[in-house]
Every structure is written in structure tokens, then in C-alpha cells.
Amino acid sequence: MSFMAERTTYPAPGLADGRAGGRDDVRLNGKRIDNRKQYLLKPGDEIVLRTPGGGYGPPRARDKTLAKRDRALGYVLRKKHNG
């Protein structure tokens, strides 16, 4: 399964001056797992792969109203960018 989750180590890059995304999160039945190991799944097991992709375009160029809405919906986190 490691081919599905290499972004747990290396976040997705942003495009066109966008910021990098967060690291992926792989969970089995609600518990974070090591994506490099193999797991024997049973009927009813649930695997969740969260993949926060990178941004597109300079964050400061984003419409302020839309950026506020995206933060309220949990699409983006408000973080300071170094660089």
C-alpha cells in the first residue's frame, strides 16, 4: 500500500506559486497505521486515506471572501508562510 501513500512523508507541492499541501494520513479502523507495512484486512474493516493536496496560485491573490469561506469549511488552515 505504500505506493498509495508516499505523501505521508513528502507533501504534495503547490502549483503556480501555491503552497504545499499537508501530509497524507492513512488509518485502519480509525487508528493511524504505517503505510509501509502490510495488513491483513477482515470483512468490515475500514481504511481511510486523507490526501490534502497542494494549493494553486499565490495565497495573497485569493479573493478574501472566498478564502474566509474556505477556512470556515476546513478546506485550508491559516498558517504563516515562510518564504
mmCIF file of N, CA and C in Angstrom:
data_model
loop_
_atom_site.group_PDB
_atom_site.id
_atom_site.type_symbol
_atom_site.label_atom_id
_atom_site.label_comp_id
_atom_site.label_asym_id
_atom_site.label_seq_id
_atom_site.Cartn_x
_atom_site.Cartn_y
_atom_site.Cartn_z
ATOM 1 N N MET A 1 0.821 -1.194 0.000
ATOM 2 C CA MET A 1 0.000 0.000 0.000
ATOM 3 C C MET A 1 0.864 1.257 0.000
ATOM 4 N N SER A 2 2.153 1.128 0.136
ATOM 5 C CA SER A 2 2.992 2.320 0.212
ATOM 6 C C SER A 2 2.916 3.164 -1.054
ATOM 7 N N PHE A 3 2.649 2.547 -2.195
ATOM 8 C CA PHE A 3 2.546 3.321 -3.424
ATOM 9 C C PHE A 3 1.397 4.307 -3.367
ATOM 10 N N MET A 4 0.381 4.025 -2.552
ATOM 11 C CA MET A 4 -0.776 4.915 -2.429
ATOM 12 C C MET A 4 -0.502 6.086 -1.505
ATOM 13 N N ALA A 5 0.494 5.984 -0.655
ATOM 14 C CA ALA A 5 0.614 6.961 0.416
ATOM 15 C C ALA A 5 2.018 7.533 0.569
ATOM 16 N N GLU A 6 2.734 7.737 -0.516
ATOM 17 C CA GLU A 6 4.063 8.335 -0.391
ATOM 18 C C GLU A 6 3.978 9.760 0.130
ATOM 19 N N ARG A 7 2.844 10.387 0.044
ATOM 20 C CA ARG A 7 2.692 11.758 0.522
ATOM 21 C C ARG A 7 2.590 11.828 2.044
ATOM 22 N N THR A 8 2.693 10.679 2.743
ATOM 23 C CA THR A 8 2.767 10.727 4.196
ATOM 24 C C THR A 8 4.126 11.259 4.618
ATOM 25 N N THR A 9 5.105 11.154 3.743
ATOM 26 C CA THR A 9 6.448 11.655 4.012
ATOM 27 C C THR A 9 6.701 12.966 3.287
ATOM 28 N N TYR A 10 6.275 13.044 2.038
ATOM 29 C CA TYR A 10 6.521 14.208 1.195
ATOM 30 C C TYR A 10 5.188 14.819 0.766
ATOM 31 N N PRO A 11 4.819 15.973 1.334
ATOM 32 C CA PRO A 11 3.541 16.597 0.966
ATOM 33 C C PRO A 11 3.487 16.959 -0.513
ATOM 34 N N ALA A 12 2.284 17.009 -1.049
ATOM 35 C CA ALA A 12 2.096 17.418 -2.442
ATOM 36 C C ALA A 12 2.525 18.872 -2.605
ATOM 37 N N PRO A 13 3.259 19.169 -3.656
ATOM 38 C CA PRO A 13 3.685 20.557 -3.869
ATOM 39 C C PRO A 13 2.535 21.414 -4.370
ATOM 40 N N GLY A 14 2.639 22.704 -4.155
ATOM 41 C CA GLY A 14 1.674 23.629 -4.731
ATOM 42 C C GLY A 14 2.034 23.915 -6.184
ATOM 43 N N LEU A 15 1.093 24.477 -6.901
ATOM 44 C CA LEU A 15 1.316 24.824 -8.304
ATOM 45 C C LEU A 15 1.170 26.327 -8.489
ATOM 46 N N ALA A 16 1.887 26.868 -9.440
ATOM 47 C CA ALA A 16 1.781 28.284 -9.794
ATOM 48 C C ALA A 16 1.905 29.178 -8.563
ATOM 49 N N ASP A 17 2.927 28.943 -7.754
ATOM 50 C CA ASP A 17 3.205 29.696 -6.523
ATOM 51 C C ASP A 17 2.261 29.369 -5.375
ATOM 52 N N GLY A 18 1.526 28.276 -5.490
ATOM 53 C CA GLY A 18 0.679 27.837 -4.370
ATOM 54 C C GLY A 18 1.509 27.140 -3.309
ATOM 55 N N ARG A 19 0.967 27.057 -2.112
ATOM 56 C CA ARG A 19 1.675 26.402 -1.004
ATOM 57 C C ARG A 19 1.571 24.889 -1.100
ATOM 58 N N ALA A 20 2.532 24.220 -0.479
ATOM 59 C CA ALA A 20 2.499 22.758 -0.415
ATOM 60 C C ALA A 20 1.312 22.318 0.442
ATOM 61 N N GLY A 21 0.817 21.123 0.169
ATOM 62 C CA GLY A 21 -0.283 20.574 0.958
ATOM 63 C C GLY A 21 0.226 19.957 2.246
ATOM 64 N N GLY A 22 -0.675 19.328 2.970
ATOM 65 C CA GLY A 22 -0.291 18.618 4.186
ATOM 66 C C GLY A 22 0.127 17.199 3.843
ATOM 67 N N ARG A 23 0.587 16.489 4.829
ATOM 68 C CA ARG A 23 0.958 15.086 4.622
ATOM 69 C C ARG A 23 -0.292 14.217 4.668
ATOM 70 N N ASP A 24 -0.280 13.159 3.869
ATOM 71 C CA ASP A 24 -1.398 12.214 3.862
ATOM 72 C C ASP A 24 -1.499 11.506 5.207
ATOM 73 N N ASP A 25 -2.671 10.983 5.465
ATOM 74 C CA ASP A 25 -2.946 10.276 6.713
ATOM 75 C C ASP A 25 -3.667 8.984 6.339
ATOM 76 N N VAL A 26 -3.108 7.838 6.757
ATOM 77 C CA VAL A 26 -3.703 6.537 6.463
ATOM 78 C C VAL A 26 -4.158 5.915 7.777
ATOM 79 N N ARG A 27 -5.435 5.516 7.825
ATOM 80 C CA ARG A 27 -5.983 4.928 9.055
ATOM 81 C C ARG A 27 -6.719 3.631 8.747
ATOM 82 N N LEU A 28 -6.583 2.701 9.689
ATOM 83 C CA LEU A 28 -7.305 1.429 9.622
ATOM 84 C C LEU A 28 -8.181 1.368 10.860
ATOM 85 N N ASN A 29 -9.483 1.337 10.637
ATOM 86 C CA ASN A 29 -10.463 1.322 11.737
ATOM 87 C C ASN A 29 -10.215 2.463 12.718
ATOM 88 N N GLY A 30 -9.907 3.643 12.171
ATOM 89 C CA GLY A 30 -9.738 4.833 12.988
ATOM 90 C C GLY A 30 -8.368 5.019 13.592
ATOM 91 N N LYS A 31 -7.467 4.056 13.447
ATOM 92 C CA LYS A 31 -6.132 4.142 14.034
ATOM 93 C C LYS A 31 -5.106 4.404 12.941
ATOM 94 N N ARG A 32 -4.241 5.406 13.151
ATOM 95 C CA ARG A 32 -3.191 5.705 12.173
ATOM 96 C C ARG A 32 -2.272 4.498 12.047
ATOM 97 N N ILE A 33 -1.953 4.136 10.788
ATOM 98 C CA ILE A 33 -1.108 2.965 10.545
ATOM 99 C C ILE A 33 0.126 3.370 9.748
ATOM 100 N N ASP A 34 1.111 2.504 9.758
ATOM 101 C CA ASP A 34 2.323 2.686 8.973
ATOM 102 C C ASP A 34 2.034 2.179 7.565
ATOM 103 N N ASN A 35 1.979 3.079 6.615
ATOM 104 C CA ASN A 35 1.602 2.706 5.250
ATOM 105 C C ASN A 35 2.639 1.821 4.568
ATOM 106 N N ARG A 36 3.815 1.644 5.169
ATOM 107 C CA ARG A 36 4.845 0.810 4.553
ATOM 108 C C ARG A 36 4.702 -0.656 4.924
ATOM 109 N N LYS A 37 3.842 -0.950 5.892
ATOM 110 C CA LYS A 37 3.641 -2.331 6.327
ATOM 111 C C LYS A 37 2.428 -2.932 5.646
ATOM 112 N N GLN A 38 2.360 -4.262 5.677
ATOM 113 C CA GLN A 38 1.195 -4.964 5.139
ATOM 114 C C GLN A 38 0.251 -5.292 6.283
ATOM 115 N N TYR A 39 -1.048 -5.257 5.982
ATOM 116 C CA TYR A 39 -2.071 -5.549 6.973
ATOM 117 C C TYR A 39 -3.044 -6.558 6.388
ATOM 118 N N LEU A 40 -3.468 -7.492 7.207
ATOM 119 C CA LEU A 40 -4.476 -8.460 6.804
ATOM 120 C C LEU A 40 -5.833 -7.861 7.166
ATOM 121 N N LEU A 41 -6.615 -7.569 6.155
ATOM 122 C CA LEU A 41 -7.919 -6.952 6.380
ATOM 123 C C LEU A 41 -8.988 -8.010 6.582
ATOM 124 N N LYS A 42 -9.952 -7.670 7.436
ATOM 125 C CA LYS A 42 -11.087 -8.554 7.699
ATOM 126 C C LYS A 42 -12.350 -7.899 7.168
ATOM 127 N N PRO A 43 -13.384 -8.682 6.904
ATOM 128 C CA PRO A 43 -14.651 -8.075 6.475
ATOM 129 C C PRO A 43 -15.096 -7.024 7.487
ATOM 130 N N GLY A 44 -15.485 -5.870 6.987
ATOM 131 C CA GLY A 44 -15.935 -4.788 7.858
ATOM 132 C C GLY A 44 -14.857 -3.796 8.235
ATOM 133 N N ASP A 45 -13.574 -4.124 7.954
ATOM 134 C CA ASP A 45 -12.508 -3.166 8.235
ATOM 135 C C ASP A 45 -12.684 -1.939 7.349
ATOM 136 N N GLU A 46 -12.248 -0.805 7.868
ATOM 137 C CA GLU A 46 -12.370 0.447 7.120
ATOM 138 C C GLU A 46 -11.004 1.099 6.997
ATOM 139 N N ILE A 47 -10.628 1.416 5.765
ATOM 140 C CA ILE A 47 -9.389 2.140 5.505
ATOM 141 C C ILE A 47 -9.761 3.538 5.045
ATOM 142 N N VAL A 48 -9.132 4.540 5.662
ATOM 143 C CA VAL A 48 -9.350 5.929 5.272
ATOM 144 C C VAL A 48 -8.001 6.524 4.878
ATOM 145 N N LEU A 49 -7.954 7.097 3.691
ATOM 146 C CA LEU A 49 -6.757 7.761 3.188
ATOM 147 C C LEU A 49 -7.122 9.222 2.956
ATOM 148 N N ARG A 50 -6.538 10.100 3.741
ATOM 149 C CA ARG A 50 -6.780 11.539 3.587
ATOM 150 C C ARG A 50 -5.609 12.122 2.827
ATOM 151 N N THR A 51 -5.922 12.879 1.791
ATOM 152 C CA THR A 51 -4.883 13.410 0.919
ATOM 153 C C THR A 51 -5.060 14.918 0.728
ATOM 154 N N PRO A 52 -4.500 15.726 1.629
ATOM 155 C CA PRO A 52 -4.611 17.177 1.470
ATOM 156 C C PRO A 52 -3.653 17.684 0.401
ATOM 157 N N GLY A 53 -4.173 17.965 -0.768
ATOM 158 C CA GLY A 53 -3.343 18.380 -1.896
ATOM 159 C C GLY A 53 -2.761 19.766 -1.717
ATOM 160 N N GLY A 54 -1.853 20.117 -2.593
ATOM 161 C CA GLY A 54 -1.224 21.429 -2.565
ATOM 162 C C GLY A 54 -2.138 22.499 -3.139
ATOM 163 N N GLY A 55 -1.781 23.735 -2.871
ATOM 164 C CA GLY A 55 -2.577 24.871 -3.328
ATOM 165 C C GLY A 55 -2.253 25.269 -4.752
ATOM 166 N N TYR A 56 -3.057 26.193 -5.271
ATOM 167 C CA TYR A 56 -2.842 26.702 -6.625
ATOM 168 C C TYR A 56 -2.836 28.223 -6.571
ATOM 169 N N GLY A 57 -1.756 28.801 -7.021
ATOM 170 C CA GLY A 57 -1.650 30.251 -7.087
ATOM 171 C C GLY A 57 -1.243 30.878 -5.765
ATOM 172 N N PRO A 58 -0.793 32.126 -5.830
ATOM 173 C CA PRO A 58 -0.358 32.831 -4.626
ATOM 174 C C PRO A 58 -1.523 33.037 -3.654
ATOM 175 N N PRO A 59 -1.355 32.636 -2.389
ATOM 176 C CA PRO A 59 -2.446 32.786 -1.427
ATOM 177 C C PRO A 59 -2.950 34.225 -1.300
ATOM 178 N N ARG A 60 -2.058 35.190 -1.385
ATOM 179 C CA ARG A 60 -2.483 36.597 -1.235
ATOM 180 C C ARG A 60 -3.339 37.077 -2.408
ATOM 181 N N ALA A 61 -3.297 36.372 -3.524
ATOM 182 C CA ALA A 61 -4.087 36.762 -4.686
ATOM 183 C C ALA A 61 -5.520 36.224 -4.602
ATOM 184 N N ARG A 62 -5.796 35.351 -3.636
ATOM 185 C CA ARG A 62 -7.130 34.742 -3.489
ATOM 186 C C ARG A 62 -8.127 35.780 -2.998
ATOM 187 N N ASP A 63 -9.343 35.769 -3.543
ATOM 188 C CA ASP A 63 -10.413 36.649 -3.094
ATOM 189 C C ASP A 63 -10.627 36.452 -1.586
ATOM 190 N N LYS A 64 -10.622 37.535 -0.821
ATOM 191 C CA LYS A 64 -10.686 37.461 0.649
ATOM 192 C C LYS A 64 -11.955 36.767 1.143
ATOM 193 N N THR A 65 -13.079 37.025 0.502
ATOM 194 C CA THR A 65 -14.342 36.400 0.910
ATOM 195 C C THR A 65 -14.299 34.897 0.682
ATOM 196 N N LEU A 66 -13.766 34.481 -0.455
ATOM 197 C CA LEU A 66 -13.666 33.055 -0.755
ATOM 198 C C LEU A 66 -12.656 32.369 0.161
ATOM 199 N N ALA A 67 -11.545 33.045 0.468
ATOM 200 C CA ALA A 67 -10.550 32.476 1.370
ATOM 201 C C ALA A 67 -11.139 32.283 2.763
ATOM 202 N N LYS A 68 -11.917 33.237 3.226
ATOM 203 C CA LYS A 68 -12.558 33.128 4.545
ATOM 204 C C LYS A 68 -13.542 31.959 4.556
ATOM 205 N N ARG A 69 -14.317 31.821 3.496
ATOM 206 C CA ARG A 69 -15.259 30.701 3.396
ATOM 207 C C ARG A 69 -14.525 29.360 3.398
ATOM 208 N N ASP A 70 -13.431 29.270 2.641
ATOM 209 C CA ASP A 70 -12.662 28.022 2.577
ATOM 210 C C ASP A 70 -12.104 27.643 3.946
ATOM 211 N N ARG A 71 -11.616 28.642 4.705
ATOM 212 C CA ARG A 71 -11.127 28.356 6.058
ATOM 213 C C ARG A 71 -12.256 27.875 6.953
ATOM 214 N N ALA A 72 -13.424 28.521 6.870
ATOM 215 C CA ALA A 72 -14.575 28.139 7.702
ATOM 216 C C ALA A 72 -15.028 26.707 7.397
ATOM 217 N N LEU A 73 -14.899 26.291 6.150
ATOM 218 C CA LEU A 73 -15.293 24.936 5.753
ATOM 219 C C LEU A 73 -14.204 23.906 6.035
ATOM 220 N N GLY A 74 -13.046 24.363 6.499
ATOM 221 C CA GLY A 74 -11.956 23.450 6.822
ATOM 222 C C GLY A 74 -11.139 23.019 5.616
ATOM 223 N N TYR A 75 -11.304 23.722 4.489
ATOM 224 C CA TYR A 75 -10.535 23.369 3.290
ATOM 225 C C TYR A 75 -9.076 23.766 3.413
ATOM 226 N N VAL A 76 -8.808 24.842 4.139
ATOM 227 C CA VAL A 76 -7.438 25.325 4.320
ATOM 228 C C VAL A 76 -7.246 25.721 5.774
ATOM 229 N N LEU A 77 -6.011 25.681 6.197
ATOM 230 C CA LEU A 77 -5.657 26.153 7.524
ATOM 231 C C LEU A 77 -4.965 27.489 7.388
ATOM 232 N N ARG A 78 -5.148 28.326 8.338
ATOM 233 C CA ARG A 78 -4.481 29.624 8.307
ATOM 234 C C ARG A 78 -3.096 29.445 8.903
ATOM 235 N N LYS A 79 -2.077 29.458 8.060
ATOM 236 C CA LYS A 79 -0.695 29.295 8.510
ATOM 237 C C LYS A 79 0.131 30.397 7.891
ATOM 238 N N LYS A 80 1.148 30.809 8.618
ATOM 239 C CA LYS A 80 2.094 31.775 8.049
ATOM 240 C C LYS A 80 3.017 31.041 7.101
ATOM 241 N N HIS A 81 3.322 31.667 6.010
ATOM 242 C CA HIS A 81 4.205 31.084 5.008
ATOM 243 C C HIS A 81 5.588 31.702 5.140
ATOM 244 N N ASN A 82 6.581 30.867 5.290
ATOM 245 C CA ASN A 82 7.961 31.358 5.370
ATOM 246 C C ASN A 82 8.594 31.299 3.993
ATOM 247 N N GLY A 83 8.683 32.382 3.348
ATOM 248 C CA GLY A 83 9.348 32.392 2.047
ATOM 249 C C GLY A 83 8.500 33.061 1.087
#
